[in-house]
Coordinates of C-alpha atoms in Angstrom, one line a residue:
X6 CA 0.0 0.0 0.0
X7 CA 3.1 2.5 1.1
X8 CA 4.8 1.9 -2.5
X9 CA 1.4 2.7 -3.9
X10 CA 0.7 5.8 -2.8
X11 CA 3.9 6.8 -2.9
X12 CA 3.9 6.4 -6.7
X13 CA 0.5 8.5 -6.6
X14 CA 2.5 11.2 -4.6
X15 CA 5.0 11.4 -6.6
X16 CA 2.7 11.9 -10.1
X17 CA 0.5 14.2 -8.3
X18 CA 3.7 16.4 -7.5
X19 CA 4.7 16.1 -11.1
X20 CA 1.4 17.3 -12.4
X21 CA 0.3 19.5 -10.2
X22 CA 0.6 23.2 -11.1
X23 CA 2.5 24.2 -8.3
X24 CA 4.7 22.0 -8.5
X25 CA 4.0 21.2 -4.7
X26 CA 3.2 17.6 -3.1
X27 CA -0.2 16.6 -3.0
X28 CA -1.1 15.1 -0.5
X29 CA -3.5 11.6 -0.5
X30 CA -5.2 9.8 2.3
X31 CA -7.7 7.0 2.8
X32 CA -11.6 6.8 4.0
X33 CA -11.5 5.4 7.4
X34 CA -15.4 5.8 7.6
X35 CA -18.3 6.9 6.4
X36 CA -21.9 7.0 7.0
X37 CA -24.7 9.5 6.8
X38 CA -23.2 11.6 3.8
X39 CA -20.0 12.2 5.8
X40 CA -16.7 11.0 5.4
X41 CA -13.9 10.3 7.9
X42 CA -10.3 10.9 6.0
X43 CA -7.2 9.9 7.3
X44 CA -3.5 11.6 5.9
X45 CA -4.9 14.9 4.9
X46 CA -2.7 16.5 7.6
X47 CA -2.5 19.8 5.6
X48 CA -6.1 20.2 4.4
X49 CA -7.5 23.6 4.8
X50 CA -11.4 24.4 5.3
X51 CA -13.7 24.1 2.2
X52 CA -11.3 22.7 0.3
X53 CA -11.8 20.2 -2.1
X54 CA -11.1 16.4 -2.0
X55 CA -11.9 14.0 -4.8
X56 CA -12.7 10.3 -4.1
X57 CA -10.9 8.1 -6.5
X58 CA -11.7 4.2 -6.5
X59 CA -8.8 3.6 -8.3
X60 CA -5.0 3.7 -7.4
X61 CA -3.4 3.2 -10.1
X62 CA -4.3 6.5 -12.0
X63 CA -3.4 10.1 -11.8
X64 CA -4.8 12.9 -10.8
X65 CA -5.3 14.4 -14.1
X66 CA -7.0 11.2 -15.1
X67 CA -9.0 11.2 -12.4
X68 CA -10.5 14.2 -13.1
X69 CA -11.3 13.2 -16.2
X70 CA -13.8 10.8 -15.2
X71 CA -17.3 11.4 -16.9
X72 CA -18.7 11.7 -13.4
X73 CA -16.1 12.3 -10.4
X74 CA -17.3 12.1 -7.2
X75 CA -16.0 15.3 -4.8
X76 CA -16.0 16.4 -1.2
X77 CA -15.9 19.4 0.9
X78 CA -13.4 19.7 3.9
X79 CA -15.8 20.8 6.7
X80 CA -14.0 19.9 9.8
X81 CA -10.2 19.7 10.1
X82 CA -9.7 17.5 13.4
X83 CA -6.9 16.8 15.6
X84 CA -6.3 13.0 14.0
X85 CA -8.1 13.6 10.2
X86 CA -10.6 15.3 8.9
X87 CA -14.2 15.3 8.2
X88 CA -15.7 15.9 4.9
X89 CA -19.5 16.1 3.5
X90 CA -19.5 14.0 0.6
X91 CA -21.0 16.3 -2.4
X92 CA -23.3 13.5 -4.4
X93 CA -23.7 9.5 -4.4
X94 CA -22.4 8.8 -0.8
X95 CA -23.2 5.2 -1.0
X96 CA -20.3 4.6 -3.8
X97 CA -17.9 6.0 -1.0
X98 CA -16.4 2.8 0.9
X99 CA -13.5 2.5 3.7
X100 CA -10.3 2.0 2.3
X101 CA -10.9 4.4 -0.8
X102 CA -8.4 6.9 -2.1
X103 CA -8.9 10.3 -1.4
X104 CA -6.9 13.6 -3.2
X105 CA -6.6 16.6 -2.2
X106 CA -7.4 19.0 -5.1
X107 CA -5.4 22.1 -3.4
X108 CA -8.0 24.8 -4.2
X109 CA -11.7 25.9 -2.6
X110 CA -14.7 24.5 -3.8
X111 CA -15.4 26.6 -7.0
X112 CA -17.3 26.8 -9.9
X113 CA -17.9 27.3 -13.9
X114 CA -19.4 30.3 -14.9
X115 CA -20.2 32.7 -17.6
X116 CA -22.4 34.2 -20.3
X117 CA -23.4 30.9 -21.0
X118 CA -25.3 29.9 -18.2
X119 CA -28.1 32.2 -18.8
X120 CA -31.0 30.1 -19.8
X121 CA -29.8 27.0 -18.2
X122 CA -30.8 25.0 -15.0
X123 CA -27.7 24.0 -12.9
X124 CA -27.2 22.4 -9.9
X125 CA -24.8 23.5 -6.9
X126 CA -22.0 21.8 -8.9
X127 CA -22.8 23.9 -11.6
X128 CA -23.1 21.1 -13.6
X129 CA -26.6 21.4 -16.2
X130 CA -29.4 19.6 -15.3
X131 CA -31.8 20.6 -18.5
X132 CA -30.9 17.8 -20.6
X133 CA -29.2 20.5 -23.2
X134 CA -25.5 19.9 -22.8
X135 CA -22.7 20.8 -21.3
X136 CA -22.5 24.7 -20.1
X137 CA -19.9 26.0 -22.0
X138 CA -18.7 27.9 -18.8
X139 CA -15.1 28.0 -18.6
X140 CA -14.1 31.0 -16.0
X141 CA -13.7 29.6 -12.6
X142 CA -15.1 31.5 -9.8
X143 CA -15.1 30.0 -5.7
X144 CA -18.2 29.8 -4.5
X145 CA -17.2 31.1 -0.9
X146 CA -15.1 34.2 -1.1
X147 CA -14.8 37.5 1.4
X148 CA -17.4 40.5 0.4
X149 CA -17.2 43.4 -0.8
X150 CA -16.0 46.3 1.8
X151 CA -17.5 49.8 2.1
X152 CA -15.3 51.9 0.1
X153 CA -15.7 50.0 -2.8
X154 CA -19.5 49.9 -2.3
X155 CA -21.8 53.2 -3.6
X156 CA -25.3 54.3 -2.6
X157 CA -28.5 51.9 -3.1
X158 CA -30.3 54.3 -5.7
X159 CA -31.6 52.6 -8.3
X160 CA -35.0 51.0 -8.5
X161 CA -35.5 47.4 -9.1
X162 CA -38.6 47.6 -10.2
X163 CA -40.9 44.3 -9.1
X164 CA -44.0 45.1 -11.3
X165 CA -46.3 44.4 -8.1
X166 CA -47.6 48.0 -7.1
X167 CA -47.8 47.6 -3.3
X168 CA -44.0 46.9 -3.0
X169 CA -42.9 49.3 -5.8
X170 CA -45.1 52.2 -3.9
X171 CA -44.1 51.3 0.0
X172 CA -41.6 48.9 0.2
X173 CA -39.1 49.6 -2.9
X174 CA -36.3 47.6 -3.6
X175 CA -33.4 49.1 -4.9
X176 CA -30.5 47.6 -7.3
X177 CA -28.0 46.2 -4.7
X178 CA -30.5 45.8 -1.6
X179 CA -31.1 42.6 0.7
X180 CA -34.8 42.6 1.1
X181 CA -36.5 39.3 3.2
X182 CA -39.7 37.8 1.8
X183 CA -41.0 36.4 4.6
X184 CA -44.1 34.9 5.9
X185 CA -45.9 30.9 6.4
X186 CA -45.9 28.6 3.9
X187 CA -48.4 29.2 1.2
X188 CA -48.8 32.9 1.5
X189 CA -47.5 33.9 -2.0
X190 CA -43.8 34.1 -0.8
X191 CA -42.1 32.5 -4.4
X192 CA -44.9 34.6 -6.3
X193 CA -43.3 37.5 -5.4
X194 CA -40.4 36.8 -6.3
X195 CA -41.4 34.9 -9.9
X196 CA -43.6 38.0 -10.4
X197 CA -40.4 39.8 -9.9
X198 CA -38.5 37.8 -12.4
X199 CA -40.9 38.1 -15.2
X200 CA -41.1 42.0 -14.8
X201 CA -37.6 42.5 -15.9
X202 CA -38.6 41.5 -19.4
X203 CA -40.2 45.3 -19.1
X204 CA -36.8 46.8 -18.3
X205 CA -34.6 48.3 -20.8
X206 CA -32.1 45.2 -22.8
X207 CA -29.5 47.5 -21.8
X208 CA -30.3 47.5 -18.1
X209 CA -32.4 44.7 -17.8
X210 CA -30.9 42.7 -14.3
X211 CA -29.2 38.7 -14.7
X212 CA -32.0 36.9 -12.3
X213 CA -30.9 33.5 -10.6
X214 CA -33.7 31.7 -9.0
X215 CA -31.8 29.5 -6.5
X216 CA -34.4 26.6 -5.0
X217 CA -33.5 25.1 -1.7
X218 CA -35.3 21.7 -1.0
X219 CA -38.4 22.5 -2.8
X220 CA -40.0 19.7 -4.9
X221 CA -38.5 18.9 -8.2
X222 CA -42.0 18.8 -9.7
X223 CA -42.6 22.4 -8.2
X224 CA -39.1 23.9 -9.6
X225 CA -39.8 22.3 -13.3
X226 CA -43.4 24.1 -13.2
X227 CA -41.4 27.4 -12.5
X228 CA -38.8 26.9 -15.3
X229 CA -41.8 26.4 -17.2
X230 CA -43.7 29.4 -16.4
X231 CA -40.6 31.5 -16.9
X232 CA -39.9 30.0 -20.6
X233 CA -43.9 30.7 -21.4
X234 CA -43.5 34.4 -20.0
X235 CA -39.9 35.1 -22.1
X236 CA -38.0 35.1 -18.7
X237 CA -35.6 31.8 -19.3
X238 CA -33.9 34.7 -22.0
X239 CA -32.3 36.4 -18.8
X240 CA -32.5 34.1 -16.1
X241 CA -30.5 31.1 -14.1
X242 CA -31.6 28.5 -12.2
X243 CA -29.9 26.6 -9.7
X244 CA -31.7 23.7 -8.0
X245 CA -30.5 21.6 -4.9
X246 CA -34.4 19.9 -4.5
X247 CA -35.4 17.9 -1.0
X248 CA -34.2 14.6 -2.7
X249 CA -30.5 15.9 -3.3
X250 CA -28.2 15.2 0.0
X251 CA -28.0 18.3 2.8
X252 CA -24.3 19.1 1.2
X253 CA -25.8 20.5 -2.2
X254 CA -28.8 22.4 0.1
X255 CA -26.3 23.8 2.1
X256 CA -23.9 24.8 -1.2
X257 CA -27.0 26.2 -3.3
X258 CA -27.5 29.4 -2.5
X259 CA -23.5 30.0 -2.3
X260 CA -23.6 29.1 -5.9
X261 CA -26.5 31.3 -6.9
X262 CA -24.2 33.9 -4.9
X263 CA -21.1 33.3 -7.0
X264 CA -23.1 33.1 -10.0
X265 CA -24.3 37.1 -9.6
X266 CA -21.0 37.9 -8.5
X267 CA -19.5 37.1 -11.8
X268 CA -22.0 39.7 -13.9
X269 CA -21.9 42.3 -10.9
X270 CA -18.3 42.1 -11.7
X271 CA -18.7 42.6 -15.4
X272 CA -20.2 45.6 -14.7
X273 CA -24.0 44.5 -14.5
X274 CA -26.7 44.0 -12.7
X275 CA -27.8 40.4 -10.7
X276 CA -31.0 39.8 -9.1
X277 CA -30.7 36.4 -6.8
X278 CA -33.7 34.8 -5.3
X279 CA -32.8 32.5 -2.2
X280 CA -36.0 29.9 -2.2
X281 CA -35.6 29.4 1.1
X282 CA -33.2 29.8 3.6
X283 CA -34.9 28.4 6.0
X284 CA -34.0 24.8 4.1
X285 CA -31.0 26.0 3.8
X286 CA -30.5 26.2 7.4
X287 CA -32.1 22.9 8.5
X288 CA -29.7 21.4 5.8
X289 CA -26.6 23.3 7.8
X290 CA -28.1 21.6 11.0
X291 CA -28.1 17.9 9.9
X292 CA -24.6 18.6 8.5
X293 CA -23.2 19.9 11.8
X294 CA -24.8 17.4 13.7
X295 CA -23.5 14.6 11.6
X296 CA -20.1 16.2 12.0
X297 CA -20.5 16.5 15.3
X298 CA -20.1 19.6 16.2
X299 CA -21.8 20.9 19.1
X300 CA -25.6 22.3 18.8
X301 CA -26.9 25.4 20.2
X302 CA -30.2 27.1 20.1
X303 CA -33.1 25.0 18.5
X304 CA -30.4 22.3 17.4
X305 CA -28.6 25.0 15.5
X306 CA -25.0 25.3 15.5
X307 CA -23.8 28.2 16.7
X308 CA -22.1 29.5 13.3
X309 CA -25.3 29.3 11.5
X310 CA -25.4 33.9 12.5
X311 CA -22.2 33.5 10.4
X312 CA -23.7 31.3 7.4
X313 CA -26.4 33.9 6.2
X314 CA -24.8 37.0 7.2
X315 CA -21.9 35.8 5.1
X316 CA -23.6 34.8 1.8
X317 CA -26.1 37.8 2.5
X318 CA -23.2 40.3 3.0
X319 CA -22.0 39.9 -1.0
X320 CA -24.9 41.7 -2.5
X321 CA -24.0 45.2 -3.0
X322 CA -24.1 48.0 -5.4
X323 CA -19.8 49.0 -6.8
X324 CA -18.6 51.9 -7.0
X325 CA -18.1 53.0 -10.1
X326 CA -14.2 52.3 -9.9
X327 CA -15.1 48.6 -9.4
X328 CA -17.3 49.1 -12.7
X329 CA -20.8 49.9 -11.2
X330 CA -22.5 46.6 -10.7
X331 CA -24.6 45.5 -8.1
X332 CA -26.3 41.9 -6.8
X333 CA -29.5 42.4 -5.5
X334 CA -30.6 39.5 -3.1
X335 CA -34.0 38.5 -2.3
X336 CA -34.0 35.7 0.5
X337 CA -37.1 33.7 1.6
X338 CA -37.8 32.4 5.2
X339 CA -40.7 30.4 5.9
X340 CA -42.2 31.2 9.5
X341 CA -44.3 28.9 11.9
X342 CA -47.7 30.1 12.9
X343 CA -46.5 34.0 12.1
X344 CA -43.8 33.5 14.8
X345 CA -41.2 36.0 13.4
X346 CA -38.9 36.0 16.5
X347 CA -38.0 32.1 16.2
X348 CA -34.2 31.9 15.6
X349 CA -33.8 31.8 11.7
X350 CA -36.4 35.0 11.0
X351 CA -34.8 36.9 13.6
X352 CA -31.5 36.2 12.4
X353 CA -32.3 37.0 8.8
X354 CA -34.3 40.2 9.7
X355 CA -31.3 41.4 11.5
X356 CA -29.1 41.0 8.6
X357 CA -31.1 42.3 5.7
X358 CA -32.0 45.9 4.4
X359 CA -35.9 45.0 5.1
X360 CA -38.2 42.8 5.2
X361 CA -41.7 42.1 3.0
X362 CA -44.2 40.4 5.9
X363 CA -47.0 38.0 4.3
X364 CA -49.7 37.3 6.4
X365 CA -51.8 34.4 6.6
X366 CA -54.5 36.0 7.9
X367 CA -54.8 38.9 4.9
X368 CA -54.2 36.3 2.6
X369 CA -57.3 34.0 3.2
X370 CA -59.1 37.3 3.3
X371 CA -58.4 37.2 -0.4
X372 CA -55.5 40.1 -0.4
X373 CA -52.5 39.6 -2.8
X374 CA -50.4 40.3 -2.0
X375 CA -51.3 39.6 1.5
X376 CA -48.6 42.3 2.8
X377 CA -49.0 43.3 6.6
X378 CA -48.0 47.5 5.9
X379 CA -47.4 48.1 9.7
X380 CA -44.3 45.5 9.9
X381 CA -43.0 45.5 6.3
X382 CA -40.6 47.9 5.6
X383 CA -37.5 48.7 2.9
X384 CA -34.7 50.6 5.2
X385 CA -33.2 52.1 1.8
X386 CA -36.7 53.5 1.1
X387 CA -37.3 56.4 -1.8
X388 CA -33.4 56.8 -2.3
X389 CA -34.7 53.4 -4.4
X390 CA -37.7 55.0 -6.0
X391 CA -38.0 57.4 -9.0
X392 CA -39.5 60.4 -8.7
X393 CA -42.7 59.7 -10.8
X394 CA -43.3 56.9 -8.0
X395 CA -42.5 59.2 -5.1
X396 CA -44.6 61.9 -6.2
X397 CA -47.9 59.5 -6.7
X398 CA -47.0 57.1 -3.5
X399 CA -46.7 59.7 -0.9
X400 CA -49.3 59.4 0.8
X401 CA -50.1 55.7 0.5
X402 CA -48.6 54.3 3.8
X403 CA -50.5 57.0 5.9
X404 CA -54.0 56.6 4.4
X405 CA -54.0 52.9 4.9
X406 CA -52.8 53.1 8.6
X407 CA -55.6 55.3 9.1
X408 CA -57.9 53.3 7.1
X409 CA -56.8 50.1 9.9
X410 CA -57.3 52.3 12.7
X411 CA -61.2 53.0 11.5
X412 CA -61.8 49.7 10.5
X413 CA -60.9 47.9 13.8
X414 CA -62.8 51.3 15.2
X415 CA -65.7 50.2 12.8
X416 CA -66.6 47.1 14.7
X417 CA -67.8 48.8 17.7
X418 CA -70.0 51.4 16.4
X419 CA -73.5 51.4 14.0
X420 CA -73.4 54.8 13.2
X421 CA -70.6 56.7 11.4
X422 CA -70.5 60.5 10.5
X423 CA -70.1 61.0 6.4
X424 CA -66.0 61.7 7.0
X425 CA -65.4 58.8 8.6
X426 CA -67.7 56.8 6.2
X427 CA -65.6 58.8 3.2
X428 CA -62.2 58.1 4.7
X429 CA -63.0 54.3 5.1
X430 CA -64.9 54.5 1.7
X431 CA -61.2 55.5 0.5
X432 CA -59.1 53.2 2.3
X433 CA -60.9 50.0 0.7
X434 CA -60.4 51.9 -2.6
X435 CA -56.7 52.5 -2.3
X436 CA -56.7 48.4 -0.8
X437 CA -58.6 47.0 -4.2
X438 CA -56.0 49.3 -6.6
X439 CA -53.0 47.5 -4.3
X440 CA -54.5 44.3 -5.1
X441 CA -52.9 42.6 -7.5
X442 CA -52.9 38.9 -8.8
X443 CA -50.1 36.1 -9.7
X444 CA -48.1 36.5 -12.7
X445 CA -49.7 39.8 -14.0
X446 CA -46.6 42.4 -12.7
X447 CA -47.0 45.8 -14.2
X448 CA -44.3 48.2 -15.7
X449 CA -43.5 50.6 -13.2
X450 CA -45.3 53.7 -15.8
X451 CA -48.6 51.5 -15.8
X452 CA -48.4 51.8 -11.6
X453 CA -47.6 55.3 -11.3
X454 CA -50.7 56.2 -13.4
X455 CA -52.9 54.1 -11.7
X456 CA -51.8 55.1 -8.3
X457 CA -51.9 58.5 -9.5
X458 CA -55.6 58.1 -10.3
X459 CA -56.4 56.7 -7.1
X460 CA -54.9 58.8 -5.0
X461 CA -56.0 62.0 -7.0
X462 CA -59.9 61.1 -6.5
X463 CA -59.8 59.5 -10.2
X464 CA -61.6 56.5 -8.8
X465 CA -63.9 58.2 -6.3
X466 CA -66.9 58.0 -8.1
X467 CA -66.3 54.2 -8.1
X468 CA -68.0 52.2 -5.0
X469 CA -64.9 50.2 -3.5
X470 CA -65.9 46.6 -4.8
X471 CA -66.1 47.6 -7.8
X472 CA -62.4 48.6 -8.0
X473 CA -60.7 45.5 -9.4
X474 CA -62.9 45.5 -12.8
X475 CA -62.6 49.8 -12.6
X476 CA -58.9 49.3 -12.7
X477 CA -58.6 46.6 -15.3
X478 CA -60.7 48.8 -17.7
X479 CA -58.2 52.1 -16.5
X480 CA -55.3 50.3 -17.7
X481 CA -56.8 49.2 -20.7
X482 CA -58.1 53.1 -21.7
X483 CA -54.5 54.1 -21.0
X484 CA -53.1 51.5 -23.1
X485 CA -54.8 52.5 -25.7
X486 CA -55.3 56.4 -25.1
X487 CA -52.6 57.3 -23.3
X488 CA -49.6 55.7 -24.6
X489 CA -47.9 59.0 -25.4
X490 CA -47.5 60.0 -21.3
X491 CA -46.9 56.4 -20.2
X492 CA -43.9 56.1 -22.5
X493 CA -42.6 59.8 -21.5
X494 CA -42.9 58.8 -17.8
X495 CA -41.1 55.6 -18.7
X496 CA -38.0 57.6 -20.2
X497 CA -37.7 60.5 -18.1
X498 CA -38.6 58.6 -15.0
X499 CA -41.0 61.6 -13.7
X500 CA -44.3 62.9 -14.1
X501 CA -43.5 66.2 -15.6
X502 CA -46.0 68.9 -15.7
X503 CA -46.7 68.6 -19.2
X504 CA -47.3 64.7 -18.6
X505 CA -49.4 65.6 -15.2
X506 CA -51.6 67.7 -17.0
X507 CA -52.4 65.7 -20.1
X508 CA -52.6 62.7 -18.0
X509 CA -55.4 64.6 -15.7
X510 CA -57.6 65.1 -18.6
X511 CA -57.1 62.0 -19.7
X512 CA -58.3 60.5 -16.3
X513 CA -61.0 63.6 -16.0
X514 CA -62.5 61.6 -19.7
X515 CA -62.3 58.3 -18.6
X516 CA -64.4 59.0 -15.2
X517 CA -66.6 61.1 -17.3
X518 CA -67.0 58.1 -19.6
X519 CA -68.1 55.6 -17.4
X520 CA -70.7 57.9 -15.7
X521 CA -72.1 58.1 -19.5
X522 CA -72.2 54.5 -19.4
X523 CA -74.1 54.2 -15.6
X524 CA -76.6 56.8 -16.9
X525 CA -77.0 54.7 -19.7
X526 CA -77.6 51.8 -17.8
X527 CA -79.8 53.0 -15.3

């Protein structure tokens, strides 16, 4: 066995690119997806080891195999180490060969990933071929520090009017989606996918849709919707799905990190959508325990502060030195019962720039989306709006507190004076106009002339049920009639006078239309 591997060592050394030894060592167990190595005595964290069932071969042949099977150094012990075994851990046996690989786990990327589905190997999983991605890029690397970061300024623009008028997102944000399972979490963020198609070619963001333990079924219906809507033509997929072993849950949203790195650092914009990180963290767990390391609150290990913060921590807007790109990240947490100071959304609210809050309770009440106002909030604000958007959403946020205050008022009393009967009249207004449903995102001129309207008293003479079909037929009338303001809000990114005034009598027509049509009628 000695003379073996010390033949191995020796063409290792000879190939490697360093010239340096490499070292080898042997399984001396494994079980649960984890591997027990002995001779790695120089192995550094998260690097990467390849299992080899042959001895006679070298390394560079090795790694030619059609399928080689790697690990990830997670624990670096006193007498080995300890490594998670990244796919088929039942062909891993005691006895077998082990290399070290001298570098960090890392990655193929470029341009040509767009329009595939990967998993966290980045190896395609679409059936279409190989990737054609040759630069390499580690998945775990050290973020980007303040000076070379600039301002969050720069609206991206989610189509769905309730977060684009009070909670805006801006290019280079953290912003948490969270909220129970099955209130409309992963619409929002598909919805947000499919509204870049409105955006400028030019400016239009690289999304990655990164799905954590979700059902495989589940993630090909999404690829599907997104290759209906024309989305697939910008957009990356990366899926680790509840069948694939904790190591590639744990591993998928650093890819998906990685992955938006790369075009930030070309100089454009990335959208990543972590579905969730709440799997991602139960994945961590069973990985910690297995390696024994020693669990903390809920079972958690205490590092896991250290495992969002630190994939969460590389989206940021560059400076312009750096070339001016940012990675925008929109992570997911699923909560229990509303609970959202159990240990995961607390940790995540802590680290991010905001947080969306779905309720369950406004969601069976048929809201979409079912977005508690009071708790939700974007701490980057209107720096990420444009002005057309600030000017028209103003007073949004204040009208519908009052409106809650009334209503939970409401329940205790028969009569009501005509103000307060007006001022909830126009609360459930401006709650219809905020409704919106799946898959029908707006671009972001189409929702600063409809919440222009409602918030001008366009929509007044509409009773508040009848808002949803009102609306529908608003947006169709501007379509059609005013296409010339919609487009110059959409280049100039304000309502100008000139636009305010022809848009005002082109709202003052349409409400005197439709009182034609009810005398008509009646």
């Amino acid at each position: 066995m000695e003379s073996i591997i010390k033949k191995i060592e020796a063409e290792i050394a000879a190939w490697s690119p360093e010239g340096g030894t490499v070292e080898v060592g042997i399984v001396r167990a494994t079980g649960d997806g984890i591997a027990e190595i002995d001779g790695l005595g120089n192995a550094v964290m998260s690097e990467m080891v390849l299992f080899d069932p042959t001895f006679d071969r070298t390394l560079a042949e090795a790694l030619k195999d059609p399928k080689p099977l790697y690990g990830l150094v997670l624990n670096l012990e006193e007498d080995g180490v300890r490594a998670v075994i990244l796919g088929d851990a039942s062909k891993i046996y005691e006895g077998m060969l082990v290399r070290r690989l001298g570098r960090l786990l890392s990655i193929p990327v470029g341009d040509s990933l767009v329009g595939r589905v990967l998993n966290p190997l980045g190896e395609p999983v679409d059936g279409k071929g190989p990737s054609g991605a040759k630069d390499v890029h580690l998945i775990e690397r050290e973020a980007y520090g303040v000076i070379d970061r600039a301002p969050v300024n720069v609206p991206l623009h989610t189509g769905i009017k309730a977060i684009d008028a009070m909670i805006p997102i801006g290019r280079g944000q953290r912003e948490l989606i969270i909220g129970d399972r099955g209130t409309g979490k992963t619409s929002i963020a598909i919805d947000t996918i499919i509204n870049q198609k409105s955006e400028p070619v030019a400016t239009r963001p690289i999304c990655i849709y990164v799905a954590i333990g979700q059902k495989e079924s589940k993630t090909a219906k999404l690829v599907a919707e997104l290759e209906s809507r024309g989305a697939m033509e910008y957009t990356i997929v990366v899926t680790a799905p509840a069948s694939a072993p904790a190591a590639l849950q744990f591993l998928a949203p650093f890819v998906g990190a990685a992955i938006g790195e790369y075009f930030m650092e070309k100089g454009k914009d990335a959208l990543v959508v972590y579905d969730d990180l709440s799997k991602q963290a139960v994945a961590y767990r069973q990985m910690s325990l297995l390696l024994r390391r020693p669990p903390g609150r809920e079972a958690y290990p205490g590092d896991i502060f250290y495992l969002h913060s630190r994939l969460l921590e590389r989206a940021a807007k560059l400076s312009k030195e750096k070339g001016g790109g940012s990675l925008t990240a929109l992570p997911i947490i699923e909560t229990q019962e509303g609970d959202v100071s159990a240990y995961i959304p607390t940790n995540v609210i802590s680290i991010t720039d905001g947080q969306i809050y779905l309720e369950a309770d406004l969601f069976n009440k048929g809201q979409r989306p079912a977005i508690n106002v009071g708790i939700s909030v974007s701490r980057v604000g209107s720096s990420a709006q444009t002005k057309a958007m600030k000017k028209v959403s103003g007073k949004i946020k204040l009208e519908l507190a009052q409106f809650r205050e009334l209503e939970a008022f409401m329940q205790f009393s028969s009569d009501l004076d005509a103000e307060t009967k007006n001022r909830i009249d126009a609360g459930r207004r401006m709650t219809e106009i905020l409704n919106q449903g799946r898959g029908v995102p707006l671009p972001f001129e189409m929702e600063a002339a409809v919440i222009f309207a409602a918030t001008n008293g366009y929509l007044n003479t509409f009773p508040p049920e009848e808002i949803g079909a009102a609306e529908t037929k608003l947006q169709d009338y501007l379509s059609r009639e005013a296409g010339g303001v919609l487009m110059a809000i959409k280049e100039s990114k304000e309502i100008r006078e000139e636009s305010e005034h022809t848009l005002r009598a082109k709202l003052a027509a349409f409400v005197v239309r439709h009182e034609k049509l009810q005398g008509s009628t009646l």
